[in-house]
Coordinates of C-alpha atoms and ligand atoms in Angstrom, one line a residue:
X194 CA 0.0 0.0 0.0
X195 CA 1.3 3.2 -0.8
X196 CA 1.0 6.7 0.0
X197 CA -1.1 10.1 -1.8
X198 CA 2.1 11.4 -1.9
X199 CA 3.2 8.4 -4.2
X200 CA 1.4 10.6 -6.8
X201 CA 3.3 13.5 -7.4
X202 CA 13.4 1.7 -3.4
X203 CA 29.1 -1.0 -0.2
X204 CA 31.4 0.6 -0.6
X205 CA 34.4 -1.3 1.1
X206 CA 36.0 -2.2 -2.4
X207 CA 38.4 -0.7 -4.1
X208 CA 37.5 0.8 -7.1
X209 CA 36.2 4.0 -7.1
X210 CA 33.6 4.3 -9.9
X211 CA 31.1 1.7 -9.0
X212 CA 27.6 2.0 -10.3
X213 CA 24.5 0.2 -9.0
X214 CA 22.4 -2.2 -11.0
X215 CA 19.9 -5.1 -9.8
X216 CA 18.3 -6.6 -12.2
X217 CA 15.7 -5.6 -14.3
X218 CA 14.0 -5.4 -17.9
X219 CA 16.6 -3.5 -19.9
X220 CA 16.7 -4.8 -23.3
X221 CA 18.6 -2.1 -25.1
X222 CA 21.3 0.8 -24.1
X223 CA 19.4 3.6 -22.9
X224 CA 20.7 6.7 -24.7
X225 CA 22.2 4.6 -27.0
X226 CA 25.6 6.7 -25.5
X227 CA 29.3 5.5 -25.0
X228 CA 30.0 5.5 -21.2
X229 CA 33.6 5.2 -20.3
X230 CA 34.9 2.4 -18.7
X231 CA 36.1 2.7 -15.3
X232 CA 40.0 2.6 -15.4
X233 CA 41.7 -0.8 -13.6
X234 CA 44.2 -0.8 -11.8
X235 CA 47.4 -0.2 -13.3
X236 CA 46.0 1.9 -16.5
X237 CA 46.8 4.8 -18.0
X238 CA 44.1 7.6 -18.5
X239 CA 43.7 8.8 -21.6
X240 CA 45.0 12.5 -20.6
X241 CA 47.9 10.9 -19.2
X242 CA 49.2 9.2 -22.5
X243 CA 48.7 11.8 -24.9
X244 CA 50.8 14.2 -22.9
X245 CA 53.0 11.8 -21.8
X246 CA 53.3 13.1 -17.9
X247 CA 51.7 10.6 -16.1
X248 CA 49.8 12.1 -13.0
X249 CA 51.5 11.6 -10.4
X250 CA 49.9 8.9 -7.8
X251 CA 48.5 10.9 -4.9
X252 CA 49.1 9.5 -1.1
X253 CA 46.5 11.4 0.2
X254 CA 43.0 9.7 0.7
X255 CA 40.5 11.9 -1.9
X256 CA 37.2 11.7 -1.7
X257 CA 35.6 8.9 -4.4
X258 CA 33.1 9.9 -6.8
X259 CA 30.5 7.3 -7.0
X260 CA 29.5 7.7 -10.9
X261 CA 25.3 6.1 -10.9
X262 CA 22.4 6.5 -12.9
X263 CA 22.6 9.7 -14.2
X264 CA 20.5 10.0 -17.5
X265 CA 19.5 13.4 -19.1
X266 CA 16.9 13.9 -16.8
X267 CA 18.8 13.5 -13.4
X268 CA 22.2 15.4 -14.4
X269 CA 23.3 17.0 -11.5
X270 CA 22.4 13.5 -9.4
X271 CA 25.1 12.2 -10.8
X272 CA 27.6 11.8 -8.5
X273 CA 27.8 11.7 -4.9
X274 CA 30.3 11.5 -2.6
X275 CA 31.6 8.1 -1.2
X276 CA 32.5 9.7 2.9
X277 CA 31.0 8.3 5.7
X278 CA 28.1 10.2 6.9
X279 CA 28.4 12.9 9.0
X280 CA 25.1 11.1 11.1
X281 CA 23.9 7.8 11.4
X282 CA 21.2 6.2 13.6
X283 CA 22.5 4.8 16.9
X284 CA 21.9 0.9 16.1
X285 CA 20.7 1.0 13.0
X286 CA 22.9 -2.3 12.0
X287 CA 21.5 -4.4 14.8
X288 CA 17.7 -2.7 13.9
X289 CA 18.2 -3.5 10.1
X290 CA 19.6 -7.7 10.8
X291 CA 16.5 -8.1 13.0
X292 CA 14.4 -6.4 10.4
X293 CA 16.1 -9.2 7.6
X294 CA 15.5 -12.0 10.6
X295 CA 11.9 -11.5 11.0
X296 CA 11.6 -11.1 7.4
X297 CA 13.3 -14.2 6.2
X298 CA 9.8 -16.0 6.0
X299 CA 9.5 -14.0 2.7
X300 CA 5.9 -14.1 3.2
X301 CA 4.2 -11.3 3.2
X302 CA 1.4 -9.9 0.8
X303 CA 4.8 -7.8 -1.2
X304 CA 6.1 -10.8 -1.1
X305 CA 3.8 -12.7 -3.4
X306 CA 2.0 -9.6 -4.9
X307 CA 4.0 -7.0 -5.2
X308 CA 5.2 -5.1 -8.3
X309 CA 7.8 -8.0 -9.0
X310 CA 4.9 -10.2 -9.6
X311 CA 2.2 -8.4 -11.1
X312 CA 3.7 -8.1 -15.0
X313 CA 3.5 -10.7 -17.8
X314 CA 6.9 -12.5 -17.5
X315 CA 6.8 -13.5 -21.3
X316 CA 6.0 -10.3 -22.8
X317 CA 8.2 -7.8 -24.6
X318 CA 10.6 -5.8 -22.9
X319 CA 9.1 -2.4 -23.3
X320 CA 5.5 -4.1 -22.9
X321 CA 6.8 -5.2 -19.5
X322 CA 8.0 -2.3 -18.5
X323 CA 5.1 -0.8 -19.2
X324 CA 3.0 -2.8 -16.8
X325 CA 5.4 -2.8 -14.1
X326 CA 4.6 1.3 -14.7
X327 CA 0.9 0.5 -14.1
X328 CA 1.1 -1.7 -11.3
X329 CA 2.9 0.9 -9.6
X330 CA -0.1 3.7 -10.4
X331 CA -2.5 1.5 -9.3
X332 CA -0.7 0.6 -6.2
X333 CA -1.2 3.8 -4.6
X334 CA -3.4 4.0 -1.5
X335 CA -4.5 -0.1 -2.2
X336 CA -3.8 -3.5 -0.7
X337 CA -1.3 -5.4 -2.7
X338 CA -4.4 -7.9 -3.1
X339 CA -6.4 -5.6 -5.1
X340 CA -3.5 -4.1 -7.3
X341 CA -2.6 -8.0 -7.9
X342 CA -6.6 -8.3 -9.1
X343 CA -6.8 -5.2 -10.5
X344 CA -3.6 -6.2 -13.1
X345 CA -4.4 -9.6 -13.5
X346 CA -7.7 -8.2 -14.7
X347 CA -6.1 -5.8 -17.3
X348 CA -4.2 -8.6 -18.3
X349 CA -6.5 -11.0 -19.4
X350 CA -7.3 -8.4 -22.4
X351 CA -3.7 -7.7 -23.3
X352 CA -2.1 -5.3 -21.4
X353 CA -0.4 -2.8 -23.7
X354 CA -0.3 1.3 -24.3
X355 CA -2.1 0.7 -27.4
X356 CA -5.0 -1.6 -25.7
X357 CA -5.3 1.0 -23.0
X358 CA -6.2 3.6 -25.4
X359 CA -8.5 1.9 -26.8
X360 CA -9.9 1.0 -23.8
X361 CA -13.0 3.7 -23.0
X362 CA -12.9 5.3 -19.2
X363 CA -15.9 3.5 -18.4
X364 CA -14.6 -0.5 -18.9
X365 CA -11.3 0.7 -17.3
X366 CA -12.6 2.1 -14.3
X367 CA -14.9 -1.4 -14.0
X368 CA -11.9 -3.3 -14.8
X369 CA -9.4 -1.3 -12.0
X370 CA -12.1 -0.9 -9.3
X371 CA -11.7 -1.4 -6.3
X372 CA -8.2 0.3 -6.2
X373 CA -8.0 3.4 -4.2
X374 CA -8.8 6.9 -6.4
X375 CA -9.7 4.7 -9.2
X376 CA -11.6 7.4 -11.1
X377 CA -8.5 9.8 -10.9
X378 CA -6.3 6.7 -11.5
X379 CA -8.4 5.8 -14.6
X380 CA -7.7 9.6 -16.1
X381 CA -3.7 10.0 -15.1
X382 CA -3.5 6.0 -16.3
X383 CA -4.9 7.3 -19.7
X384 CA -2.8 10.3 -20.0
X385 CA 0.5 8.5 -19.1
X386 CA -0.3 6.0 -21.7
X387 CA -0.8 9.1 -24.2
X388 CA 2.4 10.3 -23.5
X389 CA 4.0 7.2 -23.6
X390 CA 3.0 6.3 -27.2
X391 CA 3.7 10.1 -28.3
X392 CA 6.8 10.6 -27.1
X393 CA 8.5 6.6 -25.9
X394 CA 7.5 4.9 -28.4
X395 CA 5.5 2.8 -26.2
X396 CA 8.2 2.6 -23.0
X397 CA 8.7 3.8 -20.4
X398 CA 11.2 6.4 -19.6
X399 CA 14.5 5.5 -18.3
X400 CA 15.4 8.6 -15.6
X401 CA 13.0 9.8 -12.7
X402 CA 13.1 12.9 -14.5
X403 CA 11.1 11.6 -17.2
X404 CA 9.3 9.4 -15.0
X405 CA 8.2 12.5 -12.7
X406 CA 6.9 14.4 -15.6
X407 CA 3.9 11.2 -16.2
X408 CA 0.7 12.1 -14.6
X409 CA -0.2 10.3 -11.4
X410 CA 4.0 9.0 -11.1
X411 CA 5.4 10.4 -7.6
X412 CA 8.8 9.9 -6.4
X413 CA 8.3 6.2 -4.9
X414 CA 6.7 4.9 -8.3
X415 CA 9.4 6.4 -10.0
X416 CA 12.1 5.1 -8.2
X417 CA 10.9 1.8 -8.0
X418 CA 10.2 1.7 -11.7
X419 CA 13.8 2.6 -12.2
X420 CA 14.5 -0.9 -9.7
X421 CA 12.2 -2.7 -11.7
X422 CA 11.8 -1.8 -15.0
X423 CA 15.5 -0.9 -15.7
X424 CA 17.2 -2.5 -13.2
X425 CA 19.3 0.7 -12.1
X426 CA 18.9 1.9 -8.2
X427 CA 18.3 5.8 -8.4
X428 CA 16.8 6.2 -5.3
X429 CA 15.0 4.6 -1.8
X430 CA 11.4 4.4 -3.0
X431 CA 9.8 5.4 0.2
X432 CA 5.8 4.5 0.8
X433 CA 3.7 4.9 3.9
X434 CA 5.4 1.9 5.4
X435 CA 9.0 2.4 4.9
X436 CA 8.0 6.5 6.2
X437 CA 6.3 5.0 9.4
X438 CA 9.0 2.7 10.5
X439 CA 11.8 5.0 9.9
X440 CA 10.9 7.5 12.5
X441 CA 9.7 4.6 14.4
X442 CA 13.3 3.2 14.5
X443 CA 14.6 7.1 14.1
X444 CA 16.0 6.2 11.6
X445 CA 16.0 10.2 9.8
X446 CA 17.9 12.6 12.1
X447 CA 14.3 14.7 12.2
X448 CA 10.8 13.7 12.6
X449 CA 10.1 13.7 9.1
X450 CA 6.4 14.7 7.8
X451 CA 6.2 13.1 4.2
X452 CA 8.3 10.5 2.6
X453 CA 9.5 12.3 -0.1
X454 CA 11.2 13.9 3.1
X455 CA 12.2 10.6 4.6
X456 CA 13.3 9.1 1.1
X457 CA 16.2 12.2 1.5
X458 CA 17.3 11.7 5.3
X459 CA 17.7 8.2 4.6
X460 CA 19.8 8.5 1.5
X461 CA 22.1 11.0 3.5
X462 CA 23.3 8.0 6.0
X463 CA 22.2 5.0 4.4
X464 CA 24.9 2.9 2.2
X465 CA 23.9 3.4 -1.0
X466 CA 24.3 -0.9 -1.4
X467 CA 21.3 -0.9 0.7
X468 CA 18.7 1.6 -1.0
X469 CA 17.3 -1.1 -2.9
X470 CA 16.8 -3.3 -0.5
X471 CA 15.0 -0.9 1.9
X472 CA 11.5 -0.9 0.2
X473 CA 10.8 -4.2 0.3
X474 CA 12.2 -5.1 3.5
X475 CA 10.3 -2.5 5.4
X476 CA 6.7 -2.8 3.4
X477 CA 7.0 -6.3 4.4
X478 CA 8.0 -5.8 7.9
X479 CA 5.1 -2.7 8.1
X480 CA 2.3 -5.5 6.7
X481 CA 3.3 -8.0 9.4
X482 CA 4.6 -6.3 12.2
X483 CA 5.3 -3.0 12.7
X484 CA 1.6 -2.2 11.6
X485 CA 0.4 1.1 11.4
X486 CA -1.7 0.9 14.7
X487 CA -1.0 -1.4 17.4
X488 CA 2.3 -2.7 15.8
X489 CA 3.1 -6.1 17.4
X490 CA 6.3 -4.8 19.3
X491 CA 6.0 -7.8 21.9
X492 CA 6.9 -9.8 19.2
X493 CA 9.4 -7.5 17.2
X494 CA 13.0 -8.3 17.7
X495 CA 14.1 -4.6 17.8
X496 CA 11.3 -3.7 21.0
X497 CA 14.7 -3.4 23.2
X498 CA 16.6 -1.1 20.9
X499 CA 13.1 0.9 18.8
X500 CA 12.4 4.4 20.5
X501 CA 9.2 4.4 20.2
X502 CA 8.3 1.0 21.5
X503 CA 7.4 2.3 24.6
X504 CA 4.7 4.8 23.8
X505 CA 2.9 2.9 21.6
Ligands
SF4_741 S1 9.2 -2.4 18.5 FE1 7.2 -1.9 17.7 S2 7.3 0.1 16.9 FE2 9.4 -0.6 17.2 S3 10.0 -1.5 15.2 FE3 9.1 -3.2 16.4 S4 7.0 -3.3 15.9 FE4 7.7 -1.3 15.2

């Protein structure tokens, strides 16, 4: 279940240009542009053989860029520094393994239904991508049951941009219903796939830039279509759950009012290996345990260490 705001998901190496990928629907170069390869140990730059003086090898520790998806939309994102945050969350290791402990059971309703599971495995790349879009748009403010229902409903007719539009408001509003906002959700669903078929050929578009510019895609959707879709970790994709339990845990150095607010403190502290693991650890954890109201905290492995076990 998401969020109304879901309208508007190690270092310790040493190379110092990592970029991070999970895996995902990519089926071509996005772009289609040359990225330089990270140099290897032992190679020359480019600069440094055409004028033949090498740079000299610095002693002193430099801050690392961390080069990650940047497309045109997100320049400026680019790169972020590799330090070690100037704040982190007293116990937040110990907070995260029970979190992974009490979620090893990999069984709840994200688990089975979530965005992962709601597209048609043996469809085309773009056509995938596509519905993992949708999902995410119909996922806002609604069970992961319904969302599951709602997309195996739209798939049973062929779920593509082009069927969509041909799809009048009326048998797609009967075909989404029950999901929350389902009449809005049947107008922004329409517009997207307008867009889409104008301007993507049919895809989806592969920055959060892009992504934020679709009617009814906020920050989470966009971030975990990014996960998803393209397999390229741009962000923590924050939701009502993953907002909750992080000032629960105080986990953001503030009480934070909105996720797009806690999505930011997080990635200020949290290793960036972890941002895509966040979202569905903590939905997860927020269905089963720490529930919205009366979280079960006599039977949460962090109710010595959590700050706010003891008012609630
Ligand atoms: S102790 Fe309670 S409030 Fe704290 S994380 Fe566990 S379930 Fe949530």
């Amino acid at each position: 279940m998401c969020s109304p705001q879901d309208f508007g998901m190690s270092a310790g190496g040493v190379r110092m240009v990592t970029r991070s990928r999970i895996s995902g629907l990519r089926a071509r170069p996005r772009g289609g542009r040359e990225e330089a390869a990270p140099l290897r140990k032992g190679e020359a730059s480019a600069e440094e053989e055409k004028s033949h003086h090498p740079v000299k090898r610095q002693r002193k520790a430099q801050s690392l860029n961390v080069a990650y998806e940047a497309s045109d939309g997100e320049k400026g994102e680019g790169t972020k520094q590799l330090k070690a945050p100037s704040w982190e969350p007293q116990d937040w290791r110990q907070q995260l393994a029970n979190i992974r402990t009490m979620r090893s059971g990999k069984d709840a309703p994200v688990d089975q239904l979530g965005v992962e599971h709601c597209y048609d495995p043996s469809a085309p790349p773009e056509v995938r991508r596509y519905q993992v879009l949708l999902s995410l748009m119909l996922s806002s403010q609604t069970k992961d049951q319904v969302t599951a229902g709602a997309m195996q409903r739209l798939r049973a007719r062929g779920l593509t941009v082009d069927s969509i539009l041909q799809t009048d408001d009326s048998t797609l509003g009967t075909l989404i219903y029950p999901v929350g906002f389902w009449r809005s959700k049947v107008k922004y669903i329409k517009q997207t796939s307008a867009i889409l078929k104008q301007r993507y050929g049919g895809d989806i578009p592969a920055s959060v830039a892009e992504l934020l510019t679709l009617p009814g895609v906020g920050p989470k959707m966009a971030h975990l279509a990014m996960a998803v879709a393209w397999g390229t970790v741009s962000g923590i994709a924050v939701d009502t759950h993953v907002h909750r339990i992080s000032n629960r845990l105080k986990w953001t150095k503030k009480v934070t009012k909105s996720p797009e607010e806690t999505r930011i403190a997080l990635e200020e502290w949290l290793p960036r290996d972890l941002w895509s693991e966040i979202n569905g650890l903590l939905v997860g954890f927020g269905q089963q345990t720490c529930l919205p109201v009366h979280p079960r905290c006599q039977a949460c492995l962090n109710q010595a260490l959590c700050p706010a076990a003891q008012g609630l």
